Coordinates of N, CA, C and O in Angstrom, one line a residue:
X1485 N -2.3 180.5 194.8 CA -2.2 181.4 193.7 C -0.8 181.8 193.4 O 0.0 182.0 194.3
X1486 N -0.5 181.9 192.2 CA 0.8 182.4 191.7 C 0.6 183.7 191.0 O -0.3 183.8 190.1
X1487 N 1.5 184.7 191.3 CA 1.3 186.0 190.6 C 2.7 186.6 190.5 O 3.7 186.2 191.2
X1488 N 2.8 187.5 189.6 CA 4.1 188.3 189.4 C 4.3 189.2 190.7 O 3.3 189.8 191.2
X1489 N 5.5 189.3 191.1 CA 5.8 190.2 192.3 C 5.6 191.6 191.9 O 5.7 192.0 190.7
X1490 N 5.3 192.4 192.9 CA 5.3 193.9 192.7 C 6.3 194.5 193.6 O 6.8 193.8 194.5
X1491 N 6.5 195.8 193.4 CA 7.5 196.5 194.3 C 7.1 196.4 195.8 O 7.9 196.4 196.7
X1492 N 5.8 196.2 196.0 CA 5.3 196.1 197.4 C 5.7 194.8 198.1 O 5.6 194.6 199.3
X1493 N 6.2 193.8 197.3 CA 6.7 192.5 197.8 C 8.1 192.5 198.2 O 8.6 191.5 198.7
X1494 N 8.9 193.6 198.0 CA 10.3 193.6 198.3 C 10.7 193.1 199.6 O 11.6 192.3 199.8
X1495 N 10.1 193.6 200.7 CA 10.5 193.2 202.1 C 10.2 191.7 202.3 O 11.1 191.0 202.9
X1496 N 9.1 191.2 201.7 CA 8.8 189.8 201.9 C 9.8 189.0 201.1 O 10.2 187.9 201.5
X1497 N 10.1 189.4 199.9 CA 11.1 188.7 199.1 C 12.5 188.6 199.8 O 13.1 187.6 199.9
X1498 N 12.9 189.8 200.3 CA 14.2 189.8 201.1 C 14.1 188.8 202.2 O 15.1 188.1 202.5
X1499 N 13.0 188.8 203.0 CA 12.9 187.9 204.1 C 13.0 186.5 203.7 O 13.7 185.7 204.3
X1500 N 12.3 186.1 202.6 CA 12.4 184.7 202.1 C 13.8 184.4 201.6 O 14.2 183.2 201.7
X1501 N 14.5 185.3 201.0 CA 15.9 185.1 200.5 C 16.7 184.7 201.8 O 17.5 183.8 201.7
X1502 N 16.5 185.4 202.8 CA 17.3 185.1 204.1 C 16.9 183.8 204.6 O 17.7 183.0 205.1
X1503 N 15.6 183.4 204.6 CA 15.1 182.1 205.1 C 15.7 181.0 204.2 O 16.2 180.0 204.8
X1504 N 15.8 181.2 202.9 CA 16.4 180.2 202.0 C 17.9 180.1 202.3 O 18.4 178.9 202.4
X1505 N 18.5 181.2 202.5 CA 20.0 181.1 202.9 C 20.2 180.4 204.2 O 21.2 179.6 204.3
X1506 N 19.4 180.6 205.1 CA 19.5 179.8 206.4 C 19.3 178.4 206.2 O 20.0 177.5 206.7
X1507 N 18.3 178.0 205.4 CA 18.0 176.6 205.1 C 19.2 176.0 204.4 O 19.5 174.8 204.6
X1508 N 19.8 176.7 203.5 CA 21.0 176.2 202.7 C 22.3 176.4 203.5 O 23.4 176.2 202.9
X1509 N 22.2 176.7 204.8 CA 23.4 176.8 205.7 C 24.4 177.9 205.2 O 25.6 177.7 205.3
X1510 N 23.9 179.0 204.6 CA 24.7 180.1 204.1 C 24.1 181.4 204.4 O 24.2 182.4 203.6
X1511 N 23.6 181.6 205.6 CA 22.9 182.9 205.9 C 23.8 184.1 205.8 O 23.4 185.1 205.4
X1512 N 25.1 183.9 206.1 CA 26.1 185.0 206.0 C 26.3 185.5 204.6 O 26.7 186.7 204.4
X1513 N 25.9 184.7 203.6 CA 26.1 185.1 202.2 C 24.9 185.9 201.7 O 25.1 186.5 200.6
X1514 N 23.8 185.9 202.3 CA 22.6 186.6 201.8 C 22.7 188.1 202.3 O 22.2 188.4 203.3
X1515 N 23.3 188.9 201.4 CA 23.6 190.3 201.8 C 22.7 191.3 201.0 O 22.9 192.5 201.2
X1516 N 21.9 190.8 200.1 CA 21.2 191.8 199.3 C 20.3 192.6 200.1 O 19.6 192.2 201.0
X1517 N 20.3 193.9 199.8 CA 19.4 194.9 200.6 C 18.1 195.1 199.8 O 18.0 194.7 198.6
X1518 N 17.1 195.7 200.5 CA 15.9 196.0 199.8 C 16.1 196.9 198.7 O 15.4 196.8 197.6
X1519 N 17.0 197.9 198.8 CA 17.3 198.8 197.8 C 17.9 198.1 196.5 O 17.5 198.4 195.4
X1520 N 18.8 197.2 196.8 CA 19.4 196.4 195.7 C 18.3 195.6 194.9 O 18.3 195.6 193.7
X1521 N 17.4 195.0 195.7 CA 16.4 194.1 195.1 C 15.4 195.0 194.3 O 15.0 194.6 193.3
X1522 N 15.1 196.2 194.9 CA 14.1 197.1 194.2 C 14.7 197.4 192.8 O 14.0 197.4 191.8
X1523 N 16.0 197.8 192.8 CA 16.6 198.2 191.5 C 16.7 197.0 190.6 O 16.4 197.1 189.4
X1524 N 17.1 195.8 191.1 CA 17.3 194.6 190.3 C 16.0 194.1 189.7 O 16.0 193.6 188.6
X1525 N 15.0 194.2 190.4 CA 13.7 193.6 190.0 C 12.7 194.6 189.4 O 11.9 194.2 188.5
X1526 N 12.8 195.8 189.8 CA 11.8 196.8 189.3 C 12.4 198.1 188.7 O 11.7 199.0 188.5
X1527 N 13.8 198.1 188.5 CA 14.4 199.3 188.0 C 14.2 199.4 186.5 O 13.4 198.6 185.9
X1528 N 14.9 200.3 185.9 CA 14.7 200.6 184.5 C 15.0 199.4 183.6 O 14.4 199.2 182.6
X1529 N 16.0 198.6 184.0 CA 16.5 197.4 183.3 C 16.5 196.3 184.2 O 17.6 195.9 184.8
X1530 N 15.4 195.6 184.5 CA 15.4 194.5 185.5 C 16.4 193.4 185.1 O 16.5 193.0 184.0
X1531 N 17.1 193.0 186.2 CA 18.0 191.9 186.0 C 17.4 190.5 186.2 O 17.9 189.5 185.8
X1532 N 16.2 190.5 186.9 CA 15.6 189.3 187.2 C 14.1 189.5 187.5 O 13.7 190.7 187.6
X1533 N 13.3 188.5 187.6 CA 11.9 188.5 187.8 C 11.5 187.6 188.9 O 12.2 186.6 189.1
X1534 N 10.4 187.9 189.5 CA 9.9 187.0 190.7 C 8.5 186.7 190.5 O 7.6 187.5 190.2
X1535 N 8.2 185.4 190.8 CA 6.8 185.0 191.0 C 6.6 184.7 192.5 O 7.5 184.2 193.1
X1536 N 5.4 185.1 192.9 CA 5.0 184.9 194.3 C 4.0 183.8 194.5 O 3.0 183.8 193.7
X1537 N 4.1 183.0 195.4 CA 3.1 182.0 195.8 C 2.4 182.5 197.0 O 3.0 182.8 198.0
X1538 N 1.1 182.5 196.9 CA 0.2 182.9 198.1 C -0.7 181.8 198.4 O -1.2 181.0 197.6
X1539 N -1.0 181.6 199.7 CA -1.9 180.7 200.2 C -3.3 181.1 199.8 O -3.7 182.2 199.9
X1540 N -4.1 180.2 199.1 CA -5.4 180.5 198.6 C -6.4 180.9 199.7 O -7.2 181.8 199.5
X1541 N -6.2 180.4 200.9 CA -7.2 180.7 201.9 C -6.8 182.0 202.7 O -7.7 182.8 203.0
X1542 N -5.5 182.1 203.0 CA -5.1 183.3 203.9 C -4.6 184.4 203.1 O -4.6 185.5 203.6
X1543 N -4.2 184.2 201.9 CA -3.6 185.3 201.1 C -2.1 185.6 201.5 O -1.5 186.5 200.9
X1544 N -1.6 184.8 202.5 CA -0.2 185.0 202.9 C 0.8 184.6 201.9 O 0.6 183.6 201.2
X1545 N 1.9 185.3 201.8 CA 3.0 184.9 200.9 C 3.6 183.6 201.5 O 4.1 183.7 202.7
X1546 N 3.7 182.6 200.7 CA 4.3 181.3 201.2 C 5.5 180.9 200.4 O 6.2 179.9 200.8
X1547 N 5.8 181.6 199.3 CA 7.0 181.2 198.6 C 7.3 182.1 197.4 O 6.5 183.0 197.2
X1548 N 8.4 181.9 196.8 CA 8.8 182.7 195.6 C 9.7 181.9 194.7 O 10.3 180.9 195.1
X1549 N 9.8 182.4 193.5 CA 10.7 181.9 192.5 C 11.3 183.1 191.8 O 10.6 184.0 191.3
X1550 N 12.6 183.2 191.8 CA 13.4 184.3 191.2 C 14.1 183.7 190.0 O 14.8 182.8 190.1
X1551 N 13.9 184.3 188.8 CA 14.5 183.8 187.6 C 14.9 184.9 186.7 O 14.6 186.1 186.9
X1552 N 15.7 184.5 185.7 CA 16.2 185.5 184.7 C 16.4 184.7 183.4 O 16.7 183.5 183.4
X1553 N 16.3 185.4 182.2 CA 16.6 184.7 181.0 C 18.1 184.5 180.8 O 18.9 185.3 181.2
X1554 N 18.5 183.5 180.1 CA 19.8 183.3 179.6 C 19.8 182.9 178.2 O 18.7 182.8 177.6
X1555 N 21.0 182.6 177.6 CA 21.0 182.3 176.2 C 21.8 181.1 175.9 O 22.9 180.9 176.6
X1556 N 21.4 180.2 175.1 CA 22.1 179.0 174.7 C 22.7 179.1 173.3 O 21.9 179.3 172.3
X1557 N 24.0 179.0 173.2 CA 24.6 179.0 171.9 C 24.2 177.8 171.1 O 24.2 177.8 169.8
X1558 N 23.9 176.7 171.8 CA 23.6 175.4 171.1 C 22.2 175.5 170.5 O 22.0 174.9 169.4
X1559 N 21.2 176.0 171.2 CA 19.9 176.1 170.6 C 19.6 177.4 169.9 O 18.7 177.5 169.1
X1560 N 20.4 178.4 170.1 CA 20.2 179.7 169.5 C 19.0 180.4 170.1 O 18.5 181.4 169.5
X1561 N 18.6 180.0 171.3 CA 17.4 180.7 171.9 C 17.7 181.0 173.3 O 18.7 180.5 173.9
X1562 N 16.9 181.8 173.9 CA 16.9 182.1 175.3 C 16.4 180.9 176.1 O 15.6 180.1 175.5
X1563 N 16.7 180.9 177.3 CA 16.2 179.9 178.2 C 15.9 180.6 179.5 O 16.1 181.8 179.7
X1564 N 15.5 179.9 180.5 CA 15.1 180.4 181.8 C 16.0 179.8 182.9 O 16.1 178.6 183.0
X1565 N 16.7 180.7 183.6 CA 17.5 180.2 184.7 C 16.8 180.5 186.0 O 16.5 181.7 186.3
X1566 N 16.5 179.5 186.8 CA 15.8 179.7 188.1 C 16.9 179.9 189.1 O 17.7 178.9 189.4
X1567 N 17.0 181.0 189.7 CA 18.0 181.3 190.7 C 17.6 180.8 192.1 O 18.4 180.2 192.8
X1568 N 16.3 181.1 192.5 CA 15.8 180.7 193.8 C 14.4 180.1 193.6 O 13.6 180.7 192.9
X1569 N 14.2 179.0 194.3 CA 12.8 178.5 194.5 C 12.7 178.2 196.0 O 13.5 177.4 196.5
X1570 N 11.7 178.8 196.6 CA 11.6 178.7 198.1 C 10.2 178.6 198.5 O 9.4 179.5 198.0
X1571 N 9.8 177.7 199.3 CA 8.5 177.6 199.9 C 8.7 177.5 201.4 O 9.5 176.7 201.9
X1572 N 8.1 178.4 202.1 CA 8.2 178.4 203.6 C 7.8 177.0 204.2 O 6.9 176.3 203.7
X1573 N 8.6 176.6 205.2 CA 8.4 175.3 205.8 C 7.0 174.9 206.1 O 6.6 173.8 205.9
X1574 N 6.2 175.8 206.7 CA 4.9 175.5 207.1 C 3.9 175.2 205.9 O 2.9 174.7 206.0
X1575 N 4.4 175.6 204.7 CA 3.5 175.5 203.5 C 4.0 174.4 202.5 O 3.4 174.2 201.5
X1576 N 5.1 173.7 202.9 CA 5.6 172.7 202.0 C 4.7 171.5 201.9 O 4.0 171.2 202.9
X1577 N 4.7 170.9 200.8 CA 3.8 169.7 200.6 C 2.4 170.1 200.2 O 1.5 169.2 200.0
X1578 N 2.1 171.4 200.0 CA 0.8 171.8 199.6 C 0.6 172.2 198.1 O -0.4 172.7 197.7
X1579 N 1.7 171.9 197.4 CA 1.6 172.2 195.9 C 2.2 173.5 195.5 O 2.2 173.8 194.3
X1580 N 2.7 174.4 196.4 CA 3.1 175.7 196.0 C 4.4 175.6 195.1 O 4.5 176.3 194.1
X1581 N 5.3 174.7 195.5 CA 6.6 174.6 194.7 C 6.3 174.1 193.3 O 6.8 174.7 192.3
X1582 N 5.4 173.1 193.2 CA 5.0 172.6 191.9 C 4.3 173.7 191.1 O 4.6 173.8 189.9
X1583 N 3.5 174.5 191.7 CA 2.7 175.5 191.0 C 3.7 176.6 190.5 O 3.6 177.1 189.4
X1584 N 4.7 176.9 191.3 CA 5.7 177.9 190.9 C 6.5 177.4 189.7 O 6.7 178.1 188.7
X1585 N 6.9 176.1 189.8 CA 7.7 175.5 188.6 C 6.8 175.4 187.4 O 7.3 175.7 186.3
X1586 N 5.6 175.0 187.5 CA 4.6 174.9 186.4 C 4.4 176.3 185.8 O 4.4 176.4 184.5
X1587 N 4.3 177.3 186.6 CA 4.2 178.7 186.1 C 5.4 179.1 185.3 O 5.3 179.8 184.2
X1588 N 6.6 178.7 185.8 CA 7.8 179.1 185.1 C 7.9 178.3 183.8 O 8.4 178.8 182.8
X1589 N 7.5 177.0 183.8 CA 7.5 176.3 182.5 C 6.6 176.9 181.5 O 6.9 177.0 180.3
X1590 N 5.4 177.5 182.0 CA 4.5 178.2 181.1 C 5.2 179.5 180.6 O 5.0 179.8 179.4
X1591 N 6.0 180.2 181.4 CA 6.8 181.3 180.9 C 7.7 180.9 179.8 O 7.8 181.6 178.7
X1592 N 8.3 179.8 179.9 CA 9.2 179.2 178.9 C 8.4 179.0 177.6 O 8.8 179.4 176.5
X1593 N 7.3 178.3 177.7 CA 6.5 178.0 176.5 C 6.0 179.3 175.8 O 6.0 179.4 174.6
X1594 N 5.5 180.2 176.6 CA 5.0 181.5 176.1 C 6.0 182.3 175.4 O 5.7 183.0 174.4
X1595 N 7.3 182.2 175.8 CA 8.4 183.0 175.2 C 9.3 182.2 174.3 O 10.3 182.8 173.8
X1596 N 9.0 181.0 174.0 CA 9.8 180.2 173.1 C 11.2 179.8 173.7 O 12.1 179.5 173.0
X1597 N 11.3 179.8 175.0 CA 12.5 179.4 175.7 C 12.6 177.8 175.6 O 11.6 177.2 175.9
X1598 N 13.7 177.3 175.2 CA 13.8 175.9 175.0 C 14.4 175.2 176.2 O 14.3 173.9 176.3
X1599 N 15.0 175.9 177.2 CA 15.6 175.3 178.4 C 15.1 176.0 179.6 O 15.0 177.2 179.6
X1600 N 14.9 175.2 180.7 CA 14.6 175.7 182.0 C 15.5 175.0 182.9 O 15.5 173.8 183.1
X1601 N 16.5 175.8 183.5 CA 17.6 175.2 184.2 C 17.8 175.9 185.6 O 17.4 177.0 185.8
X1602 N 18.3 175.1 186.5 CA 18.6 175.6 187.8 C 19.6 174.6 188.5 O 19.9 173.5 188.0
X1603 N 20.1 175.0 189.7 CA 21.0 174.2 190.5 C 20.2 173.7 191.7 O 19.3 174.4 192.2
X1604 N 20.7 172.6 192.2 CA 20.2 172.1 193.5 C 21.4 171.6 194.3 O 22.3 171.0 193.7
X1605 N 21.4 171.8 195.6 CA 22.5 171.4 196.5 C 22.5 169.8 196.5 O 21.4 169.2 196.7
X1606 N 23.6 169.2 196.4 CA 23.7 167.8 196.3 C 23.2 167.1 197.6 O 22.7 166.0 197.5
X1607 N 23.2 167.8 198.7 CA 22.8 167.2 200.0 C 21.3 167.3 200.2 O 20.7 166.7 201.1
X1608 N 20.6 168.1 199.3 CA 19.2 168.3 199.5 C 18.3 167.2 198.9 O 17.6 167.5 197.9
X1609 N 18.4 166.0 199.4 CA 17.7 164.9 198.9 C 16.2 165.0 198.7 O 15.7 164.6 197.7
X1610 N 15.5 165.6 199.7 CA 14.1 165.7 199.5 C 13.7 166.5 198.3 O 12.8 166.2 197.6
X1611 N 14.4 167.6 198.1 CA 14.2 168.5 196.9 C 14.6 167.7 195.6 O 13.8 167.8 194.6
X1612 N 15.7 167.0 195.6 CA 16.1 166.3 194.5 C 15.0 165.3 194.1 O 14.6 165.1 192.9
X1613 N 14.5 164.6 195.1 CA 13.4 163.6 194.9 C 12.2 164.3 194.3 O 11.6 163.7 193.4
X1614 N 11.9 165.4 194.8 CA 10.7 166.2 194.3 C 10.9 166.5 192.8 O 10.1 166.3 192.0
X1615 N 12.1 167.0 192.5 CA 12.4 167.4 191.1 C 12.4 166.2 190.2 O 11.8 166.2 189.1
X1616 N 12.9 165.1 190.6 CA 12.9 163.8 189.9 C 11.4 163.4 189.6 O 11.1 162.9 188.5
X1617 N 10.5 163.6 190.5 CA 9.1 163.2 190.3 C 8.5 164.1 189.2 O 7.5 163.6 188.7
X1618 N 9.1 165.2 188.9 CA 8.6 166.0 187.8 C 9.2 165.7 186.5 O 8.8 166.3 185.5
X1619 N 10.2 164.8 186.5 CA 10.8 164.4 185.2 C 12.1 165.3 184.9 O 12.6 165.2 183.8
X1620 N 12.6 165.9 185.9 CA 13.8 166.8 185.8 C 15.0 165.9 185.5 O 15.1 164.8 186.1
X1621 N 15.8 166.3 184.5 CA 17.1 165.6 184.2 C 18.2 166.2 185.0 O 18.4 167.4 185.0
X1622 N 18.8 165.4 185.8 CA 20.0 165.9 186.6 C 21.2 165.7 185.8 O 21.5 164.7 185.3
X1623 N 22.0 166.8 185.6 CA 23.1 166.8 184.8 C 24.4 166.6 185.7 O 25.1 167.5 185.9
X1624 N 24.6 165.4 186.1 CA 25.7 165.1 187.0 C 27.1 165.3 186.4 O 28.0 165.4 187.1
X1625 N 27.2 165.3 185.1 CA 28.5 165.5 184.4 C 29.0 166.9 184.4 O 30.1 167.2 184.1
X1626 N 28.2 167.9 184.8 CA 28.5 169.3 184.9 C 28.9 169.7 186.3 O 28.3 169.2 187.3
X1627 N 29.9 170.6 186.4 CA 30.3 171.1 187.7 C 30.1 172.6 187.7 O 30.6 173.3 186.7
X1628 N 29.5 173.2 188.7 CA 29.3 174.6 188.7 C 30.6 175.3 189.1 O 31.3 174.8 190.0
X1629 N 31.0 176.3 188.4 CA 32.2 177.1 188.6 C 31.8 178.5 189.1 O 30.8 179.1 188.6
X1630 N 32.5 179.0 190.1 CA 32.3 180.3 190.6 C 33.6 181.1 190.9 O 34.5 180.5 191.4
X1631 N 33.7 182.3 190.4 CA 34.8 183.2 190.7 C 34.2 184.4 191.4 O 33.4 185.1 190.8
X1632 N 34.7 184.7 192.6 CA 34.2 185.8 193.3 C 35.3 186.3 194.3 O 36.4 185.7 194.4
X1633 N 35.0 187.5 194.9 CA 36.0 188.0 195.9 C 37.4 188.3 195.3 O 37.5 188.8 194.2
X1634 N 38.4 187.9 196.1 CA 39.7 188.2 195.8 C 40.2 187.6 194.4 O 40.8 188.2 193.6
X1635 N 39.9 186.3 194.2 CA 40.2 185.7 192.9 C 39.6 186.4 191.7 O 40.3 186.5 190.7
X1636 N 38.4 186.9 191.8 CA 37.8 187.6 190.8 C 38.6 188.9 190.5 O 38.9 189.3 189.4
X1637 N 38.9 189.6 191.6 CA 39.6 190.9 191.5 C 41.0 190.6 190.8 O 41.4 191.4 190.0
X1638 N 41.7 189.6 191.3 CA 43.0 189.3 190.7 C 43.0 188.9 189.3 O 43.8 189.4 188.5
X1639 N 42.0 188.1 188.8 CA 41.9 187.8 187.4 C 41.5 189.0 186.6 O 42.1 189.2 185.5
X1640 N 40.6 189.8 187.1 CA 40.2 191.0 186.3 C 41.4 192.0 186.1 O 41.5 192.6 185.1
X1641 N 42.3 192.0 187.1 CA 43.5 192.8 187.0 C 44.5 192.3 185.9 O 45.3 193.1 185.4
X1642 N 44.2 191.1 185.4 CA 45.1 190.6 184.3 C 44.5 190.8 182.9 O 45.1 190.3 181.9
X1643 N 43.4 191.5 182.8 CA 42.8 191.8 181.5 C 43.8 192.7 180.7 O 44.5 193.5 181.3
X1644 N 43.8 192.5 179.4 CA 44.7 193.3 178.6 C 44.4 194.8 178.8 O 43.3 195.3 179.0
X1645 N 45.5 195.6 178.8 CA 45.4 197.0 179.1 C 44.5 197.7 178.1 O 43.9 198.7 178.5
X1646 N 44.4 197.2 176.9 CA 43.6 197.9 175.9 C 42.2 197.4 175.8 O 41.4 197.7 174.9
X1647 N 41.8 196.6 176.8 CA 40.4 196.1 176.9 C 39.4 197.2 177.0 O 39.5 198.0 177.9
X1648 N 38.4 197.2 176.1 CA 37.3 198.1 176.2 C 36.1 197.4 176.7 O 35.7 196.4 176.1
X1649 N 35.6 197.9 177.8 CA 34.5 197.2 178.5 C 33.3 197.1 177.5 O 32.9 198.0 176.9
X1650 N 32.8 195.9 177.4 CA 31.6 195.6 176.6 C 30.4 196.3 177.3 O 30.4 196.4 178.5
X1651 N 29.4 196.6 176.5 CA 28.2 197.2 177.1 C 27.6 196.2 178.1 O 27.6 195.0 177.8
X1652 N 27.0 196.8 179.1 CA 26.3 196.0 180.1 C 25.0 195.4 179.4 O 24.3 196.1 178.7
X1653 N 24.7 194.1 179.6 CA 23.6 193.5 179.0 C 22.3 194.2 179.5 O 22.1 194.4 180.7
X1654 N 21.4 194.5 178.6 CA 20.1 195.1 179.0 C 19.1 194.4 178.1 O 19.3 194.2 176.9
X1655 N 18.0 194.1 178.7 CA 16.9 193.5 177.9 C 16.0 194.5 177.3 O 15.8 195.6 177.7

């Protein structure tokens, strides 16, 4: 079963985020607290949304997909960015990942989103193979860029003195 997350899922979502980070060999980077997740997912202006995968027989949470809308200047429409897709190891191969992706594709269709995009680690061949089996197009010509920590702080310090902060995006 796939369902929208509720505030009661926060602890389980955080646990799965940590499990995903461990799988991706980056456990030290998963610092989000339950309070941060509660505000980001269920606050006045949600920054992201979560679908939960539950085992049909046991009702246990076996996976999640965390996503948020983005905008394409080329299509002039919103799209869906999948930040996290995770299925617990004991439940892999049972269709939960495909059900989460299919549900997100349905969100796209229902909302008129023309693109559904996400990243995958280059070393994660089983997952890449799974995505290819669904007809996913791998955009090898693009490179992900990230600015964080000290370099972000240093570049921000170079903003023009008369810069007026733009309003924070709210949906």
